[in-house]
Amino acid sequence: MSKNNGRFAEYGGQYVPETLMGELNKLADVYEQAKQDPNFQTELHDLLNNYANRPSLLYYAKRMTEDLGGAQIYFKREDLNHTGAHKINNVIGQALLAKRMGKRRLIAETGAGQHGVATATIAALFGMDCEIFMGKEDTDRQRLNVYRMQLLGAKVHAVTSGSKVLKDAINAALQEFAARPDDTFYVMGSATGPHPYPTIVRDFQSVISQESKAQMQALTGKLPDKIIACVGGGSNAIGSFANYINDPSVELIGVEAAGKGVDTDLTAATIEKGRLGVFHGMKSLFLQNQMGQIKPVYSISAGLDYPGVGPEHAALAAAKRARYVGITDDEAVAAFEYIAKEEGIIAAIESCHAVAYVQKLAPTLSKDQTIICTLSGRGDKDVAAIAKYRGVDLNE
Ligand SMILES: *Cc1c(COP(=O)(O)O)cnc(C)c1O
């Protein structure tokens, strides 16, 4: 294992069968070498800039700033990336590692389909085989994304074990990885899972805060006061935080999906409501019942309804270096409508959880303070669901 042993305080680690351990340690070694290799960095940045459309804008939200009447609000526009979200940053990096390891077959899990689409996209670009594991419930709910992945040349497996959702898709992908490690690379979708994935995914997503820090410096000559990002598994948030963790004046705020409310069973607020456990190869916080079984999660946003959270977030919360708040479905939908009307941006419902917290926080701050909120993705995929939430039938 690498220097920190894959631990973030008491969280993280590598809780996997023996067969996988060797493969994960090989990946950790290859990643350590790649990090130091200028050729790897050049190829990574060439793809980020010329394929994924980086650097993403740091956009000053003038109308929202005036309307809310407090802190200056900036959005880090990951919604403008190719494939419409931050996920591509990580997938490009992991696919380059796969290439370096001589693997020709990418597998991945997906919930709503966003990570599956990003993986299928890069597999097409690299001429690799691609197989995506997706819960049967989700393949039924997200037929458009299933077809999109097929257009990109991927094979989509409908997973019928367990509750047939994201957590079951991750189990199936981990099993497939263990069964066929020779030619297969598992592209993990969030800053979760066994070591070295939480570190690798954080590093590939940290381009978000590397850019935002330089952009903020150019615009204001200062550090931002607050960073706000939504948290599912935690990849866009950890990438948004990474380059500020050692700047104590910058407050880091992660926004979880409270669903119908943190005190109901219909929630995905893992840090607020979760307990210590081991699942999907890592020690972290998970929503569990009395027996320690993983509880079903709920949120209006498919990208945030994961029953766990990446181990580095659990550690940042325990150390009080970051704080985590819950935003309900109702608040997120209102924010979806608000940012569309105020700024002309249709943002992903996941990202709108962060926007809703900006609406609460900005008016309590002074005009010389600044907030950077990450817009993790674009909201075209959510328009039909929001209409339905408001009782509008688009098929009439
Ligand atoms: C997948 C997704 C998320 C949640 O994943 P994280 O790993 O927590 O970033 C958030 N926003 C969008 C747009 C997504 O596609």
Tab-separated table of C-alpha atoms and ligand atoms in Angstrom:
chain	number	residue	atom	x	y	z
A	1	MET	CA	0.000	0.000	0.000
A	2	SER	CA	1.080	3.593	-0.504
A	3	LYS	CA	2.247	5.997	2.190
A	4	ASN	CA	-0.979	6.724	4.048
A	5	ASN	CA	-2.014	3.037	3.825
A	6	GLY	CA	-5.234	4.197	2.220
A	7	ARG	CA	-6.494	5.521	5.551
A	8	PHE	CA	-8.144	8.831	6.295
A	9	ALA	CA	-8.001	8.814	10.112
A	10	GLU	CA	-9.945	5.662	11.035
A	11	TYR	CA	-11.788	5.544	7.694
A	12	GLY	CA	-10.894	4.039	4.311
A	13	GLY	CA	-8.691	0.970	4.005
A	14	GLN	CA	-9.075	-2.049	1.768
A	15	TYR	CA	-11.723	-4.549	2.861
A	16	VAL	CA	-11.761	-6.938	-0.098
A	17	PRO	CA	-11.205	-10.628	-0.855
A	18	GLU	CA	-7.578	-11.746	-1.269
A	19	THR	CA	-7.964	-12.113	-5.051
A	20	LEU	CA	-8.656	-8.397	-5.393
A	21	MET	CA	-5.996	-7.209	-2.969
A	22	GLY	CA	-3.104	-7.946	-5.330
A	23	GLU	CA	-4.802	-6.188	-8.213
A	24	LEU	CA	-5.593	-3.097	-6.104
A	25	ASN	CA	-2.027	-2.881	-4.833
A	26	LYS	CA	-0.759	-3.131	-8.411
A	27	LEU	CA	-3.085	-0.247	-9.292
A	28	ALA	CA	-1.783	1.788	-6.341
A	29	ASP	CA	1.815	1.264	-7.520
A	30	VAL	CA	1.032	2.111	-11.135
A	31	TYR	CA	-0.769	5.241	-10.000
A	32	GLU	CA	2.188	6.382	-7.861
A	33	GLN	CA	4.484	6.004	-10.886
A	34	ALA	CA	2.055	7.714	-13.258
A	35	LYS	CA	1.738	10.698	-10.920
A	36	GLN	CA	5.492	11.319	-11.216
A	37	ASP	CA	5.610	10.719	-14.988
A	38	PRO	CA	5.542	13.955	-17.009
A	39	ASN	CA	4.278	12.057	-20.082
A	40	PHE	CA	1.261	10.825	-18.141
A	41	GLN	CA	0.514	14.338	-16.881
A	42	THR	CA	0.852	15.787	-20.394
A	43	GLU	CA	-1.530	13.217	-21.881
A	44	LEU	CA	-4.010	13.728	-19.021
A	45	HIS	CA	-4.044	17.506	-19.383
A	46	ASP	CA	-4.228	17.326	-23.165
A	47	LEU	CA	-7.410	15.222	-22.907
A	48	LEU	CA	-8.882	17.374	-20.117
A	49	ASN	CA	-8.339	20.552	-22.131
A	50	ASN	CA	-8.953	19.400	-25.678
A	51	TYR	CA	-11.582	16.703	-25.203
A	52	ALA	CA	-13.389	17.520	-21.953
A	53	ASN	CA	-13.337	21.332	-22.425
A	54	ARG	CA	-11.270	22.372	-19.415
A	55	PRO	CA	-10.547	24.653	-17.699
A	56	SER	CA	-14.176	25.114	-16.693
A	57	LEU	CA	-15.383	28.666	-16.074
A	58	LEU	CA	-15.466	30.330	-12.687
A	59	TYR	CA	-18.615	32.340	-13.300
A	60	TYR	CA	-19.678	35.362	-11.226
A	61	ALA	CA	-23.422	35.092	-10.532
A	62	LYS	CA	-24.240	38.791	-10.480
A	63	ARG	CA	-28.012	38.534	-10.416
A	64	MET	CA	-28.114	35.924	-7.640
A	65	THR	CA	-25.562	37.932	-5.650
A	66	GLU	CA	-27.721	41.064	-5.906
A	67	ASP	CA	-30.954	39.206	-5.225
A	68	LEU	CA	-29.640	37.409	-2.118
A	69	GLY	CA	-27.925	40.592	-0.906
A	70	GLY	CA	-24.887	39.153	0.912
A	71	ALA	CA	-21.720	37.325	-0.162
A	72	GLN	CA	-20.391	37.434	-3.728
A	73	ILE	CA	-21.418	34.181	-5.446
A	74	TYR	CA	-19.303	32.315	-7.999
A	75	PHE	CA	-20.127	29.050	-9.746
A	76	LYS	CA	-17.485	26.552	-10.822
A	77	ARG	CA	-19.036	25.346	-14.066
A	78	GLU	CA	-18.430	21.581	-14.279
A	79	ASP	CA	-21.774	21.452	-16.089
A	80	LEU	CA	-19.974	22.781	-19.169
A	81	ASN	CA	-17.675	19.750	-19.446
A	82	HIS	CA	-18.123	17.243	-22.260
A	83	THR	CA	-20.826	14.729	-21.191
A	84	GLY	CA	-22.248	17.395	-18.887
A	85	ALA	CA	-20.702	16.775	-15.467
A	86	HIS	CA	-17.508	16.468	-13.429
A	87	LYS	CA	-17.422	12.674	-13.873
A	88	ILE	CA	-15.385	12.887	-17.096
A	89	ASN	CA	-12.351	14.306	-15.168
A	90	ASN	CA	-12.020	11.085	-13.211
A	91	VAL	CA	-12.858	8.700	-16.044
A	92	ILE	CA	-10.182	10.160	-18.338
A	93	GLY	CA	-7.581	9.691	-15.587
A	94	GLN	CA	-8.592	6.110	-14.765
A	95	ALA	CA	-8.790	5.109	-18.443
A	96	LEU	CA	-5.214	6.367	-18.892
A	97	LEU	CA	-4.180	4.193	-15.929
A	98	ALA	CA	-5.946	1.230	-17.574
A	99	LYS	CA	-3.981	1.860	-20.762
A	100	ARG	CA	-0.761	2.051	-18.781
A	101	MET	CA	-1.561	-1.333	-17.191
A	102	GLY	CA	-2.190	-2.837	-20.624
A	103	LYS	CA	-5.883	-3.450	-19.972
A	104	ARG	CA	-8.348	-3.285	-22.856
A	105	ARG	CA	-11.667	-3.714	-21.091
A	106	LEU	CA	-13.298	-1.068	-18.854
A	107	ILE	CA	-16.075	-1.971	-16.466
A	108	ALA	CA	-18.043	0.411	-14.248
A	109	GLU	CA	-21.117	0.656	-12.062
A	110	THR	CA	-23.722	3.301	-12.630
A	111	GLY	CA	-26.817	4.512	-10.793
A	112	ALA	CA	-28.715	6.966	-12.935
A	113	GLY	CA	-26.299	6.387	-15.789
A	114	GLN	CA	-24.053	9.464	-15.651
A	115	HIS	CA	-20.861	7.600	-14.720
A	116	GLY	CA	-21.736	4.787	-17.133
A	117	VAL	CA	-22.121	7.279	-19.974
A	118	ALA	CA	-18.808	8.994	-19.115
A	119	THR	CA	-17.020	5.606	-19.009
A	120	ALA	CA	-18.608	4.439	-22.280
A	121	THR	CA	-17.565	7.758	-23.854
A	122	ILE	CA	-13.892	7.365	-22.977
A	123	ALA	CA	-13.923	3.650	-23.860
A	124	ALA	CA	-15.126	4.697	-27.340
A	125	LEU	CA	-12.425	7.361	-27.564
A	126	PHE	CA	-9.716	4.882	-26.540
A	127	GLY	CA	-11.083	1.975	-28.621
A	128	MET	CA	-11.582	-0.177	-25.502
A	129	ASP	CA	-14.329	-2.687	-24.686
A	130	CYS	CA	-16.808	-1.427	-22.107
A	131	GLU	CA	-19.344	-3.175	-19.887
A	132	ILE	CA	-21.556	-1.278	-17.464
A	133	PHE	CA	-23.332	-2.745	-14.427
A	134	MET	CA	-26.613	-1.076	-13.555
A	135	GLY	CA	-29.396	-2.166	-11.186
A	136	LYS	CA	-32.471	-3.546	-12.978
A	137	GLU	CA	-34.612	-0.892	-11.285
A	138	ASP	CA	-32.347	1.772	-12.747
A	139	THR	CA	-32.176	0.307	-16.273
A	140	ASP	CA	-35.988	0.451	-16.277
A	141	ARG	CA	-36.094	4.043	-14.945
A	142	GLN	CA	-33.243	5.392	-17.086
A	143	ARG	CA	-33.841	3.846	-20.504
A	144	LEU	CA	-32.465	6.900	-22.306
A	145	ASN	CA	-29.070	6.565	-20.610
A	146	VAL	CA	-29.020	2.800	-21.276
A	147	TYR	CA	-29.530	3.520	-24.974
A	148	ARG	CA	-26.917	6.286	-24.859
A	149	MET	CA	-24.320	3.835	-23.461
A	150	GLN	CA	-25.257	1.313	-26.158
A	151	LEU	CA	-24.826	4.005	-28.843
A	152	LEU	CA	-21.327	4.562	-27.469
A	153	GLY	CA	-20.598	0.864	-27.928
A	154	ALA	CA	-20.976	-0.358	-24.316
A	155	LYS	CA	-22.767	-3.465	-23.125
A	156	VAL	CA	-25.152	-2.771	-20.227
A	157	HIS	CA	-25.833	-5.521	-17.664
A	158	ALA	CA	-29.075	-5.226	-15.694
A	159	VAL	CA	-28.210	-6.400	-12.155
A	160	THR	CA	-31.028	-8.383	-10.552
A	161	SER	CA	-29.514	-9.135	-7.124
A	162	GLY	CA	-30.435	-7.356	-3.872
A	163	SER	CA	-32.671	-4.320	-4.309
A	164	LYS	CA	-31.481	-4.000	-7.952
A	165	VAL	CA	-30.066	-0.482	-7.468
A	166	LEU	CA	-26.663	1.256	-7.365
A	167	LYS	CA	-25.240	-0.589	-4.334
A	168	ASP	CA	-25.998	-3.921	-6.019
A	169	ALA	CA	-24.409	-2.701	-9.272
A	170	ILE	CA	-21.203	-1.872	-7.347
A	171	ASN	CA	-21.184	-5.384	-5.815
A	172	ALA	CA	-21.616	-6.920	-9.279
A	173	ALA	CA	-18.822	-4.783	-10.775
A	174	LEU	CA	-16.433	-5.652	-7.897
A	175	GLN	CA	-17.223	-9.363	-8.429
A	176	GLU	CA	-16.567	-9.078	-12.150
A	177	PHE	CA	-13.279	-7.292	-11.450
A	178	ALA	CA	-12.225	-10.094	-9.060
A	179	ALA	CA	-13.247	-12.764	-11.587
A	180	ARG	CA	-11.379	-11.290	-14.549
A	181	PRO	CA	-8.560	-8.991	-13.402
A	182	ASP	CA	-6.158	-9.867	-16.255
A	183	ASP	CA	-7.703	-7.741	-18.974
A	184	THR	CA	-10.245	-5.726	-16.947
A	185	PHE	CA	-9.986	-2.321	-15.265
A	186	TYR	CA	-12.707	-1.237	-12.846
A	187	VAL	CA	-13.413	2.486	-13.287
A	188	MET	CA	-14.777	3.577	-9.893
A	189	GLY	CA	-17.298	6.401	-10.186
A	190	SER	CA	-16.868	8.261	-6.907
A	191	ALA	CA	-14.297	8.843	-4.159
A	192	THR	CA	-15.416	5.579	-2.569
A	193	GLY	CA	-14.491	1.897	-2.420
A	194	PRO	CA	-11.253	0.190	-1.370
A	195	HIS	CA	-7.839	1.892	-1.432
A	196	PRO	CA	-6.480	3.261	-3.759
A	197	TYR	CA	-9.760	4.443	-5.373
A	198	PRO	CA	-10.692	7.225	-2.904
A	199	THR	CA	-7.230	8.777	-3.366
A	200	ILE	CA	-7.106	8.326	-7.142
A	201	VAL	CA	-10.580	9.781	-7.658
A	202	ARG	CA	-9.832	12.708	-5.342
A	203	ASP	CA	-6.643	13.511	-7.208
A	204	PHE	CA	-8.286	13.387	-10.640
A	205	GLN	CA	-11.177	15.580	-9.423
A	206	SER	CA	-8.871	18.014	-7.637
A	207	VAL	CA	-8.386	19.795	-10.971
A	208	ILE	CA	-11.627	21.567	-9.946
A	209	SER	CA	-10.058	23.319	-6.947
A	210	GLN	CA	-6.666	23.701	-8.601
A	211	GLU	CA	-8.378	25.791	-11.271
A	212	SER	CA	-10.808	27.600	-8.980
A	213	LYS	CA	-8.006	28.752	-6.686
A	214	ALA	CA	-6.034	30.289	-9.561
A	215	GLN	CA	-9.188	31.754	-11.122
A	216	MET	CA	-10.285	33.321	-7.828
A	217	GLN	CA	-6.822	34.727	-7.288
A	218	ALA	CA	-6.934	36.307	-10.764
A	219	LEU	CA	-10.409	37.765	-10.186
A	220	THR	CA	-10.143	38.978	-6.575
A	221	GLY	CA	-6.528	38.501	-5.470
A	222	LYS	CA	-7.808	36.511	-2.485
A	223	LEU	CA	-8.859	33.066	-1.330
A	224	PRO	CA	-12.616	32.381	-1.315
A	225	ASP	CA	-14.316	32.326	2.098
A	226	LYS	CA	-16.618	29.345	1.475
A	227	ILE	CA	-16.587	26.341	-0.845
A	228	ILE	CA	-19.925	24.578	-1.298
A	229	ALA	CA	-20.531	21.329	-3.189
A	230	CYS	CA	-23.082	18.519	-3.177
A	231	VAL	CA	-22.084	15.095	-1.800
A	232	GLY	CA	-23.210	11.722	-3.126
A	233	GLY	CA	-20.180	9.469	-2.807
A	234	GLY	CA	-18.285	12.730	-2.587
A	235	SER	CA	-16.111	13.040	-5.721
A	236	ASN	CA	-17.081	16.511	-6.945
A	237	ALA	CA	-16.998	17.793	-3.362
A	238	ILE	CA	-13.571	16.345	-2.504
A	239	GLY	CA	-12.223	17.688	-5.812
A	240	SER	CA	-13.705	21.104	-5.000
A	241	PHE	CA	-12.186	21.022	-1.479
A	242	ALA	CA	-8.781	19.391	-2.112
A	243	ASN	CA	-6.617	22.442	-2.793
A	244	TYR	CA	-8.136	24.392	0.133
A	245	ILE	CA	-7.875	21.760	2.878
A	246	ASN	CA	-4.646	23.365	4.132
A	247	ASP	CA	-6.099	26.903	3.981
A	248	PRO	CA	-7.838	27.180	7.371
A	249	SER	CA	-9.590	30.459	6.480
A	250	VAL	CA	-11.608	28.678	3.772
A	251	GLU	CA	-14.724	26.997	5.116
A	252	LEU	CA	-15.613	23.741	3.340
A	253	ILE	CA	-19.293	22.789	3.190
A	254	GLY	CA	-20.690	19.548	1.777
A	255	VAL	CA	-24.389	19.332	1.007
A	256	GLU	CA	-26.119	15.977	1.355
A	257	ALA	CA	-29.528	14.977	0.036
A	258	ALA	CA	-31.982	15.014	2.927
A	259	GLY	CA	-34.765	13.649	0.686
A	260	LYS	CA	-38.070	14.086	2.539
A	261	GLY	CA	-36.118	15.169	5.663
A	262	VAL	CA	-33.144	13.892	7.708
A	263	ASP	CA	-35.484	12.595	10.397
A	264	THR	CA	-37.495	10.447	7.995
A	265	ASP	CA	-36.545	7.065	6.477
A	266	LEU	CA	-36.649	8.699	3.041
A	267	THR	CA	-33.222	10.318	3.178
A	268	ALA	CA	-29.662	10.005	1.849
A	269	ALA	CA	-27.964	12.182	4.512
A	270	THR	CA	-25.179	9.715	5.252
A	271	ILE	CA	-22.836	11.879	7.322
A	272	GLU	CA	-25.642	13.254	9.450
A	273	LYS	CA	-27.469	9.931	9.934
A	274	GLY	CA	-24.925	7.219	9.138
A	275	ARG	CA	-22.951	4.950	11.453
A	276	LEU	CA	-19.477	3.457	11.162
A	277	GLY	CA	-19.395	0.327	9.026
A	278	VAL	CA	-17.597	-1.613	6.309
A	279	PHE	CA	-19.172	-1.918	2.850
A	280	HIS	CA	-17.988	-1.807	-0.764
A	281	GLY	CA	-14.412	-2.398	0.408
A	282	MET	CA	-14.087	0.634	2.702
A	283	LYS	CA	-14.637	1.648	6.311
A	284	SER	CA	-16.857	4.724	6.405
A	285	LEU	CA	-20.259	6.005	7.469
A	286	PHE	CA	-23.304	4.153	6.145
A	287	LEU	CA	-27.047	4.327	6.613
A	288	GLN	CA	-27.803	1.081	8.437
A	289	ASN	CA	-30.597	-0.601	10.333
A	290	GLN	CA	-30.259	-1.967	13.905
A	291	MET	CA	-28.715	-5.175	12.530
A	292	GLY	CA	-26.062	-3.285	10.556
A	293	GLN	CA	-27.749	-4.025	7.215
A	294	ILE	CA	-27.470	-1.223	4.636
A	295	LYS	CA	-30.743	0.697	4.553
A	296	PRO	CA	-32.480	1.714	1.332
A	297	VAL	CA	-31.775	5.369	0.566
A	298	TYR	CA	-33.962	7.980	-1.011
A	299	SER	CA	-33.484	11.313	-2.764
A	300	ILE	CA	-35.151	12.988	-5.735
A	301	SER	CA	-31.672	13.078	-7.271
A	302	ALA	CA	-30.423	9.719	-8.518
A	303	GLY	CA	-26.804	10.923	-8.291
A	304	LEU	CA	-26.959	11.518	-4.536
A	305	ASP	CA	-28.789	8.433	-3.293
A	306	TYR	CA	-25.835	6.349	-2.183
A	307	PRO	CA	-26.066	4.807	1.326
A	308	GLY	CA	-22.406	5.590	2.142
A	309	VAL	CA	-19.885	8.366	1.652
A	310	GLY	CA	-16.221	8.495	0.665
A	311	PRO	CA	-13.871	7.910	3.636
A	312	GLU	CA	-12.077	11.253	3.329
A	313	HIS	CA	-15.382	13.090	3.883
A	314	ALA	CA	-16.063	10.980	6.989
A	315	ALA	CA	-12.595	12.000	8.240
A	316	LEU	CA	-13.040	15.700	7.359
A	317	ALA	CA	-16.373	15.682	9.210
A	318	ALA	CA	-14.878	13.963	12.279
A	319	ALA	CA	-11.992	16.462	12.333
A	320	LYS	CA	-14.483	19.314	11.860
A	321	ARG	CA	-12.407	20.550	8.906
A	322	ALA	CA	-15.533	20.420	6.737
A	323	ARG	CA	-19.155	20.641	7.735
A	324	TYR	CA	-22.066	18.834	6.131
A	325	VAL	CA	-25.655	19.989	5.833
A	326	GLY	CA	-28.848	18.432	4.454
A	327	ILE	CA	-31.110	19.887	1.771
A	328	THR	CA	-34.556	18.396	1.091
A	329	ASP	CA	-36.145	17.503	-2.261
A	330	ASP	CA	-38.450	20.526	-1.968
A	331	GLU	CA	-35.553	22.920	-1.370
A	332	ALA	CA	-33.496	21.443	-4.226
A	333	VAL	CA	-36.388	21.683	-6.698
A	334	ALA	CA	-36.993	25.315	-5.685
A	335	ALA	CA	-33.281	26.010	-6.267
A	336	PHE	CA	-33.459	24.278	-9.682
A	337	GLU	CA	-36.176	26.759	-10.690
A	338	TYR	CA	-34.458	29.727	-9.019
A	339	ILE	CA	-31.039	29.421	-10.709
A	340	ALA	CA	-32.753	28.831	-14.080
A	341	LYS	CA	-34.740	32.071	-13.782
A	342	GLU	CA	-32.010	34.174	-12.130
A	343	GLU	CA	-28.948	33.061	-14.080
A	344	GLY	CA	-30.228	31.227	-17.153
A	345	ILE	CA	-28.573	27.993	-16.023
A	346	ILE	CA	-30.393	24.668	-15.927
A	347	ALA	CA	-28.217	22.836	-13.406
A	348	ALA	CA	-28.346	19.176	-12.359
A	349	ILE	CA	-30.729	18.462	-9.485
A	350	GLU	CA	-27.709	17.093	-7.571
A	351	SER	CA	-25.897	20.440	-7.927
A	352	CYS	CA	-29.094	22.295	-6.977
A	353	HIS	CA	-28.757	20.858	-3.459
A	354	ALA	CA	-25.596	22.976	-3.181
A	355	VAL	CA	-27.341	25.960	-4.806
A	356	ALA	CA	-30.158	25.721	-2.232
A	357	TYR	CA	-27.600	26.005	0.554
A	358	VAL	CA	-26.041	29.035	-1.160
A	359	GLN	CA	-29.512	30.627	-1.053
A	360	LYS	CA	-29.599	30.076	2.717
A	361	LEU	CA	-26.014	31.072	3.491
A	362	ALA	CA	-25.264	34.045	1.202
A	363	PRO	CA	-27.704	36.500	2.852
A	364	THR	CA	-26.090	35.841	6.272
A	365	LEU	CA	-22.629	36.887	5.012
A	366	SER	CA	-21.200	40.322	4.218
A	367	LYS	CA	-20.691	41.750	0.740
A	368	ASP	CA	-16.905	41.460	0.982
A	369	GLN	CA	-17.103	37.686	1.444
A	370	THR	CA	-17.043	35.189	-1.415
A	371	ILE	CA	-18.600	31.780	-2.035
A	372	ILE	CA	-17.591	29.284	-4.709
A	373	CYS	CA	-20.333	26.747	-5.373
A	374	THR	CA	-19.588	23.831	-7.698
A	375	LEU	CA	-22.196	23.158	-10.367
A	376	SER	CA	-21.356	19.474	-10.762
A	377	GLY	CA	-23.544	18.925	-13.825
A	378	ARG	CA	-26.165	20.207	-16.197
A	379	GLY	CA	-29.849	19.635	-15.660
A	380	ASP	CA	-31.255	18.650	-19.058
A	381	LYS	CA	-31.548	15.071	-17.740
A	382	ASP	CA	-33.779	16.292	-14.893
A	383	VAL	CA	-36.283	18.478	-16.728
A	384	ALA	CA	-38.921	15.741	-17.117
A	385	ALA	CA	-38.629	14.703	-13.439
A	386	ILE	CA	-38.967	18.303	-12.231
A	387	ALA	CA	-42.040	18.785	-14.419
A	388	LYS	CA	-43.543	15.640	-12.899
A	389	TYR	CA	-42.704	16.871	-9.368
A	390	ARG	CA	-44.710	20.006	-10.194
A	391	GLY	CA	-47.585	17.933	-11.555
A	392	VAL	CA	-46.921	18.773	-15.215
A	393	ASP	CA	-47.377	15.873	-17.643
A	394	LEU	CA	-45.070	16.498	-20.617
A	395	ASN	CA	-46.692	13.671	-22.631
A	396	GLU	CA	-50.106	15.288	-22.798
B	1	LIG	C1	-22.803	11.577	-9.950
B	1	LIG	C2	-23.132	12.991	-9.717
B	1	LIG	C3	-23.039	13.576	-8.436
B	1	LIG	C4	-22.700	12.803	-7.193
B	1	LIG	O1	-21.468	12.175	-7.189
B	1	LIG	P1	-20.240	12.689	-6.307
B	1	LIG	O2	-19.269	11.577	-6.415
B	1	LIG	O3	-20.719	12.926	-4.919
B	1	LIG	O4	-19.744	13.943	-6.934
B	1	LIG	C5	-23.291	14.927	-8.304
B	1	LIG	N1	-23.645	15.687	-9.369
B	1	LIG	C6	-23.750	15.166	-10.606
B	1	LIG	C7	-24.147	16.054	-11.724
B	1	LIG	C8	-23.499	13.806	-10.828
B	1	LIG	O5	-23.607	13.302	-12.067
